[in-house]
Amino acid sequence: MPQIVVMGVSGCGKSSVGAALATVLSGEFIDADDYHPQCNIDLMSRGTPLTDNDRVPWLHTLQRLLQAHSKNTPTHYLVVACSALKRSYRETLQTGAADTLFVHLHAPYSVIWDRLVARQGHFAHSDILKSQYEALDLDHPTAATSTTNPTAARDGDGCVATCTDRDEACTDRKGACTDRDWACAGPGINVYPVDVSTLQVCEIVSDVGQCLGQTYGVAING
Ligand SMILES: Nc1ncnc2c1ncn2[C@@H]1O[C@H](COP(=O)(O)OP(=O)(O)O)[C@@H](O)[C@H]1O
Ligand SMILES: O=C(O)[C@H](O)[C@@H](O)[C@H](O)[C@H](O)COP(=O)(O)O
């Protein structure tokens, strides 16, 4: 069974969805938040965004975990909640774990902002959210494009450039690629976009779980 990385900006629901998805898949769950060095936690607690350099050791730790899982041809899924904001980060995570799939939880800025402000007991300060959207480097289409966020708006246009490629690239894995299937975000990177604006966690898990079930022929629990 492959590795599933649940990705997106801080507050999009990675931990909630990732943990629930691992449960219905009878898989293992890892929260990338638990692998940040203390210096990164200190920065984010103060509302200071991480840089590429800050993220490198953290991403390599996660990459080793994904690689170890992939190499052992496991009989269970590994679900990792990790922001994976940039394409280069996703490529790092997939190094040595080419069968890793990504589920991108996305919503307009205002939706996520409200959730972050309401969230209790997390080290990340809501002030990092703007930088998270700015860092988000998407190369796959998403339905939601926020009018308040120029990065997201640009991604909507980016769909035109990527749709043709992803149709072909998906053929290897599934033989077909529709908007409801795993979208290919470039060679070797498969992304499944989910608009989390209105869906509850259980609905998101059901949606992703069904897609996985169709792709891998494995029934999900619940
Ligand atoms: N689909 C959803 N609908 C409503 N609230 C959600 C949803 N997913 C997560 N939340 C809430 O939003 C907040 C952020 O979710 P969390 O899982 O911590 O996100 P992340 O791990 O991406 O930072 C939490 O308070 C969580 O309960
Ligand atoms: O790359 C980063 O800047 C961080 O990893 C960030 O994306 C992540 O989201 C934080 O760890 C906050 O944690 P939550 O995403 O759980 O809010």
CSV table of N, CA and C in Angstrom, one decimal, residues 16-149:
chain,number,residue,atom,x,y,z
A,16,SER,N,-6.4,16.6,11.3
A,16,SER,CA,-7.8,16.0,11.6
A,16,SER,C,-8.1,15.0,10.5
A,17,VAL,N,-7.9,15.4,9.2
A,17,VAL,CA,-8.2,14.5,8.1
A,17,VAL,C,-7.3,13.3,8.1
A,18,GLY,N,-6.0,13.6,8.3
A,18,GLY,CA,-4.9,12.5,8.2
A,18,GLY,C,-5.2,11.5,9.2
A,19,ALA,N,-5.4,11.9,10.5
A,19,ALA,CA,-5.6,10.9,11.5
A,19,ALA,C,-6.9,10.0,11.2
A,20,ALA,N,-8.0,10.7,10.8
A,20,ALA,CA,-9.2,10.0,10.5
A,20,ALA,C,-9.0,9.0,9.3
A,21,LEU,N,-8.3,9.5,8.3
A,21,LEU,CA,-8.1,8.7,7.1
A,21,LEU,C,-7.3,7.4,7.5
A,22,ALA,N,-6.2,7.6,8.3
A,22,ALA,CA,-5.4,6.5,8.7
A,22,ALA,C,-6.3,5.5,9.5
A,23,THR,N,-7.2,5.9,10.3
A,23,THR,CA,-8.1,5.0,11.0
A,23,THR,C,-9.0,4.2,10.1
A,24,VAL,N,-9.6,4.9,9.1
A,24,VAL,CA,-10.5,4.1,8.2
A,24,VAL,C,-9.8,3.2,7.3
A,25,LEU,N,-8.5,3.5,7.0
A,25,LEU,CA,-7.7,2.7,6.1
A,25,LEU,C,-7.0,1.6,6.9
A,26,SER,N,-7.1,1.6,8.2
A,26,SER,CA,-6.4,0.7,9.1
A,26,SER,C,-4.9,0.9,8.9
A,27,GLY,N,-4.5,2.2,8.7
A,27,GLY,CA,-3.1,2.5,8.4
A,27,GLY,C,-2.4,3.1,9.5
A,28,GLU,N,-1.2,3.5,9.3
A,28,GLU,CA,-0.3,4.2,10.3
A,28,GLU,C,-0.4,5.7,10.0
A,29,PHE,N,-0.4,6.5,11.1
A,29,PHE,CA,-0.4,8.0,10.9
A,29,PHE,C,0.8,8.6,11.5
A,30,ILE,N,1.3,9.6,10.7
A,30,ILE,CA,2.4,10.4,11.2
A,30,ILE,C,2.1,11.8,11.0
A,31,ASP,N,2.2,12.7,12.1
A,31,ASP,CA,2.0,14.1,11.9
A,31,ASP,C,3.3,14.8,11.8
A,32,ALA,N,3.6,15.4,10.7
A,32,ALA,CA,4.9,16.1,10.5
A,32,ALA,C,5.1,17.2,11.5
A,33,ASP,N,4.1,17.7,12.2
A,33,ASP,CA,4.3,18.7,13.2
A,33,ASP,C,5.2,18.1,14.3
A,34,ASP,N,5.1,16.8,14.5
A,34,ASP,CA,5.9,16.1,15.6
A,34,ASP,C,7.4,16.0,15.3
A,35,TYR,N,7.7,16.3,14.1
A,35,TYR,CA,9.1,16.1,13.6
A,35,TYR,C,9.9,17.5,13.4
A,36,HIS,N,9.2,18.6,13.7
A,36,HIS,CA,9.9,19.9,13.6
A,36,HIS,C,10.9,20.0,14.7
A,37,PRO,N,12.1,20.5,14.4
A,37,PRO,CA,13.1,20.8,15.5
A,37,PRO,C,12.5,21.9,16.3
A,38,GLN,N,13.0,22.0,17.5
A,38,GLN,CA,12.5,23.1,18.4
A,38,GLN,C,12.6,24.5,17.9
A,39,CYS,N,13.7,24.7,17.1
A,39,CYS,CA,13.9,26.1,16.6
A,39,CYS,C,12.8,26.4,15.6
A,40,ASN,N,12.3,25.5,14.8
A,40,ASN,CA,11.2,25.7,13.9
A,40,ASN,C,9.9,26.0,14.7
A,41,ILE,N,9.7,25.3,15.8
A,41,ILE,CA,8.5,25.5,16.6
A,41,ILE,C,8.6,26.9,17.2
A,42,ASP,N,9.8,27.3,17.7
A,42,ASP,CA,9.9,28.6,18.3
A,42,ASP,C,9.6,29.7,17.3
A,43,LEU,N,10.1,29.5,16.1
A,43,LEU,CA,9.8,30.5,15.0
A,43,LEU,C,8.3,30.6,14.8
A,44,MET,N,7.6,29.5,14.5
A,44,MET,CA,6.2,29.5,14.2
A,44,MET,C,5.4,30.0,15.4
A,45,SER,N,5.8,29.7,16.6
A,45,SER,CA,5.1,30.2,17.7
A,45,SER,C,5.1,31.7,17.8
A,46,ARG,N,6.1,32.3,17.3
A,46,ARG,CA,6.2,33.8,17.3
A,46,ARG,C,5.5,34.4,16.1
A,47,GLY,N,5.0,33.5,15.2
A,47,GLY,CA,4.4,34.0,13.9
A,47,GLY,C,5.4,34.2,12.8
A,48,THR,N,6.6,33.7,13.0
A,48,THR,CA,7.7,33.9,12.0
A,48,THR,C,7.6,32.7,11.0
A,49,PRO,N,7.4,33.0,9.7
A,49,PRO,CA,7.4,31.9,8.7
A,49,PRO,C,8.7,31.2,8.6
A,50,LEU,N,8.7,29.9,8.3
A,50,LEU,CA,9.9,29.2,8.1
A,50,LEU,C,10.5,29.5,6.7
A,51,THR,N,11.8,29.4,6.6
A,51,THR,CA,12.4,29.6,5.2
A,51,THR,C,12.6,28.2,4.6
A,52,ASP,N,13.1,28.1,3.4
A,52,ASP,CA,13.5,26.9,2.8
A,52,ASP,C,14.5,26.1,3.6
A,53,ASN,N,15.5,26.9,4.1
A,53,ASN,CA,16.6,26.3,4.9
A,53,ASN,C,16.1,25.7,6.2
A,54,ASP,N,15.1,26.4,6.8
A,54,ASP,CA,14.5,25.9,8.1
A,54,ASP,C,13.8,24.6,7.8
A,55,ARG,N,13.3,24.4,6.6
A,55,ARG,CA,12.5,23.2,6.4
A,55,ARG,C,13.3,22.0,5.9
A,56,VAL,N,14.5,22.2,5.4
A,56,VAL,CA,15.3,21.1,4.8
A,56,VAL,C,15.5,19.9,5.7
A,57,PRO,N,16.0,20.1,6.9
A,57,PRO,CA,16.2,18.9,7.8
A,57,PRO,C,14.9,18.2,8.1
A,58,TRP,N,13.9,19.0,8.4
A,58,TRP,CA,12.6,18.4,8.7
A,58,TRP,C,12.1,17.6,7.5
A,59,LEU,N,12.2,18.1,6.3
A,59,LEU,CA,11.7,17.4,5.1
A,59,LEU,C,12.5,16.1,4.9
A,60,HIS,N,13.8,16.2,5.2
A,60,HIS,CA,14.6,15.0,5.0
A,60,HIS,C,14.2,13.9,6.0
A,61,THR,N,13.9,14.3,7.2
A,61,THR,CA,13.4,13.3,8.2
A,61,THR,C,12.2,12.6,7.7
A,62,LEU,N,11.3,13.4,7.2
A,62,LEU,CA,10.0,12.8,6.7
A,62,LEU,C,10.2,12.0,5.5
A,63,GLN,N,11.1,12.4,4.6
A,63,GLN,CA,11.4,11.7,3.4
A,63,GLN,C,12.0,10.3,3.8
A,64,ARG,N,12.8,10.2,4.8
A,64,ARG,CA,13.3,8.9,5.3
A,64,ARG,C,12.2,8.0,5.8
A,65,LEU,N,11.3,8.6,6.5
A,65,LEU,CA,10.1,7.8,6.9
A,65,LEU,C,9.3,7.2,5.8
A,66,LEU,N,9.1,8.1,4.8
A,66,LEU,CA,8.3,7.7,3.6
A,66,LEU,C,9.0,6.6,2.8
A,67,GLN,N,10.3,6.8,2.7
A,67,GLN,CA,11.2,5.9,1.9
A,67,GLN,C,11.2,4.5,2.6
A,68,ALA,N,11.3,4.5,3.9
A,68,ALA,CA,11.4,3.2,4.7
A,68,ALA,C,10.1,2.5,4.5
A,69,HIS,N,9.0,3.2,4.5
A,69,HIS,CA,7.7,2.5,4.3
A,69,HIS,C,7.5,2.0,2.9
A,70,SER,N,7.9,2.8,1.9
A,70,SER,CA,7.8,2.4,0.5
A,70,SER,C,8.7,1.1,0.2
A,71,LYS,N,9.9,1.2,0.8
A,71,LYS,CA,10.8,0.1,0.5
A,71,LYS,C,10.4,-1.3,1.0
A,72,ASN,N,9.6,-1.2,2.1
A,72,ASN,CA,9.3,-2.5,2.7
A,72,ASN,C,8.0,-3.2,2.1
A,73,THR,N,7.6,-2.6,0.9
A,73,THR,CA,6.4,-3.1,0.3
A,73,THR,C,5.3,-3.5,1.3
A,74,PRO,N,4.8,-2.5,2.1
A,74,PRO,CA,3.9,-2.8,3.2
A,74,PRO,C,2.5,-3.2,2.8
A,75,THR,N,1.9,-3.8,3.7
A,75,THR,CA,0.5,-4.2,3.5
A,75,THR,C,-0.5,-3.2,4.0
A,76,HIS,N,0.0,-2.1,4.6
A,76,HIS,CA,-0.8,-1.1,5.1
A,76,HIS,C,-0.4,0.3,4.6
A,77,TYR,N,-1.4,1.2,4.6
A,77,TYR,CA,-1.1,2.6,4.2
A,77,TYR,C,-0.3,3.3,5.3
A,78,LEU,N,0.5,4.3,4.9
A,78,LEU,CA,1.1,5.2,5.8
A,78,LEU,C,0.5,6.6,5.4
A,79,VAL,N,-0.1,7.3,6.4
A,79,VAL,CA,-0.7,8.6,6.1
A,79,VAL,C,0.1,9.6,6.9
A,80,VAL,N,0.6,10.6,6.1
A,80,VAL,CA,1.5,11.6,6.8
A,80,VAL,C,0.8,13.0,6.6
A,81,ALA,N,0.6,13.7,7.7
A,81,ALA,CA,0.0,15.1,7.6
A,81,ALA,C,1.2,16.0,7.5
A,82,CYS,N,1.4,16.6,6.3
A,82,CYS,CA,2.6,17.5,6.1
A,82,CYS,C,2.2,18.6,5.1
A,83,SER,N,2.5,19.8,5.4
A,83,SER,CA,2.1,20.9,4.6
A,83,SER,C,2.6,20.8,3.1
A,84,ALA,N,3.8,20.4,2.9
A,84,ALA,CA,4.4,20.1,1.6
A,84,ALA,C,4.0,21.2,0.6
A,85,LEU,N,4.3,22.4,1.0
A,85,LEU,CA,3.7,23.6,0.3
A,85,LEU,C,4.3,23.8,-1.1
A,86,LYS,N,5.6,23.5,-1.3
A,86,LYS,CA,6.2,23.7,-2.6
A,86,LYS,C,6.4,22.4,-3.3
A,87,ARG,N,6.4,22.6,-4.7
A,87,ARG,CA,6.6,21.4,-5.5
A,87,ARG,C,7.9,20.7,-5.2
A,88,SER,N,8.9,21.6,-4.9
A,88,SER,CA,10.3,21.0,-4.6
A,88,SER,C,10.2,20.2,-3.3
A,89,TYR,N,9.4,20.6,-2.3
A,89,TYR,CA,9.3,19.8,-1.1
A,89,TYR,C,8.6,18.5,-1.4
A,90,ARG,N,7.6,18.5,-2.3
A,90,ARG,CA,6.9,17.3,-2.6
A,90,ARG,C,7.8,16.3,-3.3
A,91,GLU,N,8.7,16.9,-4.2
A,91,GLU,CA,9.7,16.1,-4.8
A,91,GLU,C,10.6,15.4,-3.8
A,92,THR,N,11.0,16.2,-2.8
A,92,THR,CA,11.9,15.7,-1.8
A,92,THR,C,11.2,14.5,-1.1
A,93,LEU,N,10.0,14.7,-0.7
A,93,LEU,CA,9.2,13.7,0.0
A,93,LEU,C,9.1,12.4,-0.8
A,94,GLN,N,9.0,12.6,-2.1
A,94,GLN,CA,8.8,11.4,-3.0
A,94,GLN,C,10.1,10.7,-3.4
A,95,THR,N,11.2,11.3,-3.0
A,95,THR,CA,12.5,10.7,-3.4
A,95,THR,C,12.7,9.4,-2.7
A,96,GLY,N,12.8,8.3,-3.4
A,96,GLY,CA,12.9,7.0,-2.8
A,96,GLY,C,11.6,6.5,-2.4
A,97,ALA,N,10.5,7.2,-2.7
A,97,ALA,CA,9.2,6.8,-2.3
A,97,ALA,C,8.2,7.2,-3.4
A,98,ALA,N,8.5,6.8,-4.6
A,98,ALA,CA,7.8,7.3,-5.8
A,98,ALA,C,6.3,7.0,-5.8
A,99,ASP,N,5.9,6.0,-5.0
A,99,ASP,CA,4.5,5.6,-5.0
A,99,ASP,C,3.7,6.5,-3.9
A,100,THR,N,4.3,7.6,-3.5
A,100,THR,CA,3.6,8.5,-2.6
A,100,THR,C,2.6,9.3,-3.3
A,101,LEU,N,1.4,9.4,-2.7
A,101,LEU,CA,0.3,10.2,-3.3
A,101,LEU,C,0.0,11.4,-2.4
A,102,PHE,N,-0.5,12.5,-2.9
A,102,PHE,CA,-0.7,13.7,-2.1
A,102,PHE,C,-2.2,14.0,-2.2
A,103,VAL,N,-2.8,14.3,-1.0
A,103,VAL,CA,-4.2,14.8,-1.0
A,103,VAL,C,-4.1,16.3,-0.6
A,104,HIS,N,-4.5,17.2,-1.4
A,104,HIS,CA,-4.3,18.6,-1.1
A,104,HIS,C,-5.7,19.2,-0.6
A,105,LEU,N,-5.7,19.5,0.7
A,105,LEU,CA,-6.8,20.1,1.3
A,105,LEU,C,-6.8,21.6,1.1
A,106,HIS,N,-7.8,22.2,0.4
A,106,HIS,CA,-7.7,23.6,0.0
A,106,HIS,C,-9.0,24.3,0.3
A,107,ALA,N,-8.9,25.6,0.6
A,107,ALA,CA,-10.0,26.5,0.8
A,107,ALA,C,-9.5,27.9,0.7
A,108,PRO,N,-10.5,28.8,0.5
A,108,PRO,CA,-10.1,30.2,0.5
A,108,PRO,C,-9.5,30.7,1.8
A,109,TYR,N,-8.6,31.7,1.8
A,109,TYR,CA,-7.9,32.2,2.9
A,109,TYR,C,-8.9,32.5,4.1
A,110,SER,N,-10.0,33.1,3.8
A,110,SER,CA,-10.9,33.5,4.9
A,110,SER,C,-11.4,32.3,5.7
A,111,VAL,N,-11.7,31.2,5.0
A,111,VAL,CA,-12.2,30.0,5.7
A,111,VAL,C,-11.1,29.5,6.6
A,112,ILE,N,-9.9,29.4,6.1
A,112,ILE,CA,-8.8,28.8,6.9
A,112,ILE,C,-8.5,29.8,8.1
A,113,TRP,N,-8.5,31.0,7.8
A,113,TRP,CA,-8.2,32.0,8.9
A,113,TRP,C,-9.1,31.8,10.1
A,114,ASP,N,-10.4,31.7,9.8
A,114,ASP,CA,-11.4,31.6,10.8
A,114,ASP,C,-11.1,30.3,11.6
A,115,ARG,N,-10.8,29.2,11.0
A,115,ARG,CA,-10.5,28.0,11.7
A,115,ARG,C,-9.2,28.1,12.5
A,116,LEU,N,-8.2,28.7,12.0
A,116,LEU,CA,-7.0,28.9,12.7
A,116,LEU,C,-7.2,29.7,14.0
A,117,VAL,N,-7.9,30.8,13.9
A,117,VAL,CA,-8.1,31.7,15.0
A,117,VAL,C,-8.9,30.9,16.1
A,118,ALA,N,-9.8,30.1,15.7
A,118,ALA,CA,-10.6,29.3,16.6
A,118,ALA,C,-9.8,28.1,17.2
A,119,ARG,N,-8.8,27.7,16.6
A,119,ARG,CA,-8.1,26.5,17.1
A,119,ARG,C,-7.3,26.8,18.4
A,120,GLN,N,-7.4,25.8,19.3
A,120,GLN,CA,-6.8,26.0,20.6
A,120,GLN,C,-5.6,25.0,20.7
A,121,GLY,N,-4.6,25.5,21.5
A,121,GLY,CA,-3.5,24.6,21.9
A,121,GLY,C,-2.5,24.1,20.8
A,122,HIS,N,-2.3,24.9,19.8
A,122,HIS,CA,-1.3,24.5,18.8
A,122,HIS,C,-0.2,25.6,18.7
A,123,PHE,N,1.0,25.1,18.5
A,123,PHE,CA,2.1,26.0,18.6
A,123,PHE,C,2.1,27.1,17.5
A,124,ALA,N,1.5,26.7,16.3
A,124,ALA,CA,1.6,27.6,15.2
A,124,ALA,C,0.7,28.9,15.4
A,125,HIS,N,1.3,30.0,15.2
A,125,HIS,CA,0.6,31.3,15.3
A,125,HIS,C,-0.2,31.6,14.0
A,126,SER,N,-1.4,32.1,14.1
A,126,SER,CA,-2.2,32.3,12.9
A,126,SER,C,-1.5,33.3,12.0
A,127,ASP,N,-0.6,34.1,12.5
A,127,ASP,CA,0.1,35.1,11.6
A,127,ASP,C,0.9,34.5,10.5
A,128,ILE,N,1.2,33.2,10.6
A,128,ILE,CA,2.0,32.6,9.5
A,128,ILE,C,1.1,32.2,8.3
A,129,LEU,N,-0.2,32.4,8.4
A,129,LEU,CA,-1.1,31.9,7.3
A,129,LEU,C,-0.8,32.6,6.0
A,130,LYS,N,-0.6,33.9,6.0
A,130,LYS,CA,-0.4,34.7,4.8
A,130,LYS,C,0.8,34.1,4.1
A,131,SER,N,1.9,33.9,4.8
A,131,SER,CA,3.1,33.4,4.2
A,131,SER,C,2.9,31.9,3.7
A,132,GLN,N,2.0,31.2,4.3
A,132,GLN,CA,1.8,29.8,3.9
A,132,GLN,C,1.1,29.9,2.5
A,133,TYR,N,0.2,30.8,2.3
A,133,TYR,CA,-0.5,30.9,0.9
A,133,TYR,C,0.6,31.4,-0.1
A,134,GLU,N,1.4,32.3,0.3
A,134,GLU,CA,2.4,32.8,-0.6
A,134,GLU,C,3.4,31.7,-1.0
A,135,ALA,N,3.8,30.8,0.0
A,135,ALA,CA,4.7,29.8,-0.3
A,135,ALA,C,4.1,28.6,-1.1
A,136,LEU,N,2.8,28.5,-1.0
A,136,LEU,CA,2.1,27.4,-1.7
A,136,LEU,C,2.3,27.4,-3.2
A,137,ASP,N,2.9,26.4,-3.7
A,137,ASP,CA,3.4,26.3,-5.0
A,137,ASP,C,2.7,25.2,-5.7
A,138,LEU,N,1.5,25.5,-6.3
A,138,LEU,CA,0.7,24.4,-6.8
A,138,LEU,C,1.0,24.2,-8.3
A,139,ASP,N,1.0,23.0,-8.7
A,139,ASP,CA,1.0,22.7,-10.1
A,139,ASP,C,-0.1,21.7,-10.5
A,140,HIS,N,-1.1,21.8,-9.7
A,140,HIS,CA,-2.3,21.0,-10.0
A,140,HIS,C,-3.5,21.9,-9.9
A,141,PRO,N,-4.6,21.6,-10.6
A,141,PRO,CA,-5.8,22.4,-10.5
A,141,PRO,C,-6.5,22.3,-9.2
A,142,THR,N,-7.1,23.3,-8.7
A,142,THR,CA,-8.0,23.2,-7.6
A,142,THR,C,-9.3,24.0,-7.9
A,143,ALA,N,-10.4,23.6,-7.4
A,143,ALA,CA,-11.6,24.3,-7.7
A,143,ALA,C,-11.7,25.6,-7.1
A,144,ALA,N,-11.2,25.7,-5.9
A,144,ALA,CA,-11.3,27.0,-5.1
A,144,ALA,C,-10.2,28.0,-5.5
A,145,THR,N,-10.5,29.1,-6.0
A,145,THR,CA,-9.5,30.1,-6.2
A,145,THR,C,-10.0,31.3,-5.4
A,146,SER,N,-9.2,31.8,-4.5
A,146,SER,CA,-9.6,32.8,-3.6
A,146,SER,C,-9.4,34.2,-4.2
A,147,THR,N,-10.4,35.0,-4.2
A,147,THR,CA,-10.2,36.4,-4.8
A,147,THR,C,-9.3,37.2,-3.9
A,148,THR,N,-9.2,36.8,-2.6
A,148,THR,CA,-8.4,37.6,-1.7
A,148,THR,C,-6.9,37.2,-1.8
A,149,ASN,N,-6.6,36.1,-2.5
A,149,ASN,CA,-5.3,35.6,-2.5
A,149,ASN,C,-4.7,35.5,-4.0
